[in-house]
Amino acid sequence: MEVGNILEVTLFAEIPVPEDIKEMLVNGEEAVESYKTFRDSVTFTTKRIIVRDSQGMTGKKVEIYSIPYKIIDIWSSENAKGMFDFNSEIELWTRTGNFKIKLDKKIDIREIDMLIANAVL
């Protein structure tokens, strides 16, 4: 049985941690970095990855995906080095499915890779 992609996001630039995400953090959890996506944001914390997805025309309805690092079985990172490579990519494999995170060339993939490694290993 093949497990498909559950979620795919593209990170464009680092941003301040959104206030509503700060309110979601549990005791002992800290926000490390947040990034702008097409419509919203992804925040890496010390315990999980939080994907904030505004929906609808007004964006008032918000869906939050919380991906605890402890469910990540393996991950891969692919850097963009060629002239026609526009995005680097990190893929996370879990028992639930795959999560794909694409990174704009401006974002350092090794920084994200180390963030995940420090949380998972």
mmCIF file of C-alpha atoms in Angstrom:
data_model
loop_
_atom_site.group_PDB
_atom_site.id
_atom_site.type_symbol
_atom_site.label_atom_id
_atom_site.label_comp_id
_atom_site.label_asym_id
_atom_site.label_seq_id
_atom_site.Cartn_x
_atom_site.Cartn_y
_atom_site.Cartn_z
ATOM 1 C CA MET A 1 0.000 0.000 0.000
ATOM 2 C CA GLU A 2 1.445 3.347 -1.005
ATOM 3 C CA VAL A 3 0.928 6.347 1.223
ATOM 4 C CA GLY A 4 0.467 9.556 -0.756
ATOM 5 C CA ASN A 5 1.179 13.184 0.028
ATOM 6 C CA ILE A 6 -1.054 14.525 2.758
ATOM 7 C CA LEU A 7 0.228 18.065 2.581
ATOM 8 C CA GLU A 8 2.475 20.102 0.309
ATOM 9 C CA VAL A 9 3.562 23.680 1.045
ATOM 10 C CA THR A 10 6.088 26.130 -0.391
ATOM 11 C CA LEU A 11 8.059 28.427 1.908
ATOM 12 C CA PHE A 12 8.938 31.833 0.432
ATOM 13 C CA ALA A 13 10.582 33.946 3.163
ATOM 14 C CA GLU A 14 11.233 34.018 6.896
ATOM 15 C CA ILE A 15 8.661 36.027 8.883
ATOM 16 C CA PRO A 16 7.965 36.826 12.557
ATOM 17 C CA VAL A 17 6.039 34.103 14.406
ATOM 18 C CA PRO A 18 2.281 34.812 14.007
ATOM 19 C CA GLU A 19 0.548 35.803 17.273
ATOM 20 C CA ASP A 20 -2.121 33.092 17.021
ATOM 21 C CA ILE A 21 0.613 30.459 16.688
ATOM 22 C CA LYS A 22 2.348 31.765 19.835
ATOM 23 C CA GLU A 23 -0.937 31.188 21.690
ATOM 24 C CA MET A 24 -0.939 27.500 20.637
ATOM 25 C CA LEU A 25 2.434 26.601 22.125
ATOM 26 C CA VAL A 26 2.429 24.191 25.071
ATOM 27 C CA ASN A 27 4.595 24.424 28.203
ATOM 28 C CA GLY A 28 8.251 24.007 27.294
ATOM 29 C CA GLU A 29 7.623 24.514 23.557
ATOM 30 C CA GLU A 30 9.291 27.406 21.747
ATOM 31 C CA ALA A 31 8.801 28.761 18.248
ATOM 32 C CA VAL A 32 12.110 28.574 16.379
ATOM 33 C CA GLU A 33 11.318 29.971 12.900
ATOM 34 C CA SER A 34 8.299 30.909 10.792
ATOM 35 C CA TYR A 35 8.014 31.180 7.025
ATOM 36 C CA LYS A 36 5.536 32.748 4.629
ATOM 37 C CA THR A 37 3.636 30.360 2.371
ATOM 38 C CA PHE A 38 1.401 31.316 -0.553
ATOM 39 C CA ARG A 39 -1.549 32.216 1.709
ATOM 40 C CA ASP A 40 -0.245 31.767 5.213
ATOM 41 C CA SER A 41 2.639 30.368 7.271
ATOM 42 C CA VAL A 42 4.629 27.402 8.541
ATOM 43 C CA THR A 43 6.244 27.537 11.978
ATOM 44 C CA PHE A 44 8.953 25.193 13.215
ATOM 45 C CA THR A 45 8.918 24.800 17.004
ATOM 46 C CA THR A 46 11.005 22.723 19.360
ATOM 47 C CA LYS A 47 8.292 19.999 19.315
ATOM 48 C CA ARG A 48 6.452 20.167 15.974
ATOM 49 C CA ILE A 49 5.822 21.814 12.632
ATOM 50 C CA ILE A 50 2.681 23.977 12.572
ATOM 51 C CA VAL A 51 1.097 24.731 9.190
ATOM 52 C CA ARG A 52 -1.430 27.587 9.228
ATOM 53 C CA ASP A 53 -3.771 27.502 6.223
ATOM 54 C CA SER A 54 -6.294 30.329 5.715
ATOM 55 C CA GLN A 55 -9.303 29.234 3.712
ATOM 56 C CA GLY A 56 -12.147 30.814 1.817
ATOM 57 C CA MET A 57 -12.340 34.173 0.093
ATOM 58 C CA THR A 58 -11.805 36.225 3.258
ATOM 59 C CA GLY A 59 -9.248 33.943 4.875
ATOM 60 C CA LYS A 60 -11.068 34.138 8.220
ATOM 61 C CA LYS A 61 -11.486 30.375 8.377
ATOM 62 C CA VAL A 62 -8.125 28.907 9.383
ATOM 63 C CA GLU A 63 -7.079 25.263 9.370
ATOM 64 C CA ILE A 64 -4.065 24.295 11.483
ATOM 65 C CA TYR A 65 -1.956 21.192 10.828
ATOM 66 C CA SER A 66 0.271 20.093 13.695
ATOM 67 C CA ILE A 67 3.020 17.631 12.756
ATOM 68 C CA PRO A 68 4.876 16.379 15.854
ATOM 69 C CA TYR A 69 8.522 15.569 15.142
ATOM 70 C CA LYS A 70 8.099 12.230 16.951
ATOM 71 C CA ILE A 71 5.943 10.851 14.092
ATOM 72 C CA ILE A 72 8.645 11.453 11.454
ATOM 73 C CA ASP A 73 10.155 8.104 10.424
ATOM 74 C CA ILE A 74 12.576 9.413 7.769
ATOM 75 C CA TRP A 75 13.123 12.603 5.792
ATOM 76 C CA SER A 76 15.024 13.683 2.721
ATOM 77 C CA SER A 77 16.352 17.019 1.539
ATOM 78 C CA GLU A 78 17.095 18.030 -2.037
ATOM 79 C CA ASN A 79 18.888 21.285 -2.740
ATOM 80 C CA ALA A 80 18.330 23.482 -5.796
ATOM 81 C CA LYS A 81 21.674 24.023 -7.498
ATOM 82 C CA GLY A 82 20.944 24.010 -11.202
ATOM 83 C CA MET A 83 19.990 26.966 -13.348
ATOM 84 C CA PHE A 84 16.467 25.608 -13.816
ATOM 85 C CA ASP A 85 15.976 24.407 -10.216
ATOM 86 C CA PHE A 86 13.785 26.980 -8.512
ATOM 87 C CA ASN A 87 12.969 25.148 -5.281
ATOM 88 C CA SER A 88 14.772 23.021 -2.761
ATOM 89 C CA GLU A 89 12.624 20.358 -1.184
ATOM 90 C CA ILE A 90 12.255 18.481 2.087
ATOM 91 C CA GLU A 91 10.046 15.421 2.268
ATOM 92 C CA LEU A 92 8.897 13.887 5.552
ATOM 93 C CA TRP A 93 7.673 10.289 5.750
ATOM 94 C CA THR A 94 5.332 9.264 8.558
ATOM 95 C CA ARG A 95 2.947 6.367 9.152
ATOM 96 C CA THR A 96 0.185 8.832 8.361
ATOM 97 C CA GLY A 97 1.585 9.818 4.959
ATOM 98 C CA ASN A 98 4.123 12.083 3.295
ATOM 99 C CA PHE A 99 4.580 15.804 3.818
ATOM 100 C CA LYS A 100 6.416 17.832 1.195
ATOM 101 C CA ILE A 101 7.972 21.210 2.001
ATOM 102 C CA LYS A 102 9.330 23.186 -0.950
ATOM 103 C CA LEU A 103 11.730 26.040 -0.260
ATOM 104 C CA ASP A 104 12.364 29.154 -2.302
ATOM 105 C CA LYS A 105 16.029 29.542 -3.323
ATOM 106 C CA LYS A 106 16.426 32.335 -0.733
ATOM 107 C CA ILE A 107 15.847 29.887 2.139
ATOM 108 C CA ASP A 108 18.771 27.842 3.418
ATOM 109 C CA ILE A 109 17.701 24.188 3.168
ATOM 110 C CA ARG A 110 20.488 23.067 5.511
ATOM 111 C CA GLU A 111 19.090 25.310 8.260
ATOM 112 C CA ILE A 112 15.682 23.571 7.979
ATOM 113 C CA ASP A 113 17.383 20.179 7.672
ATOM 114 C CA MET A 114 19.318 20.797 10.918
ATOM 115 C CA LEU A 115 16.171 22.018 12.658
ATOM 116 C CA ILE A 116 14.440 18.724 11.856
ATOM 117 C CA ALA A 117 17.530 16.651 12.696
ATOM 118 C CA ASN A 118 17.916 18.300 16.108
ATOM 119 C CA ALA A 119 14.259 17.598 16.912
ATOM 120 C CA VAL A 120 14.029 14.036 15.538
ATOM 121 C CA LEU A 121 17.404 12.491 16.432
#
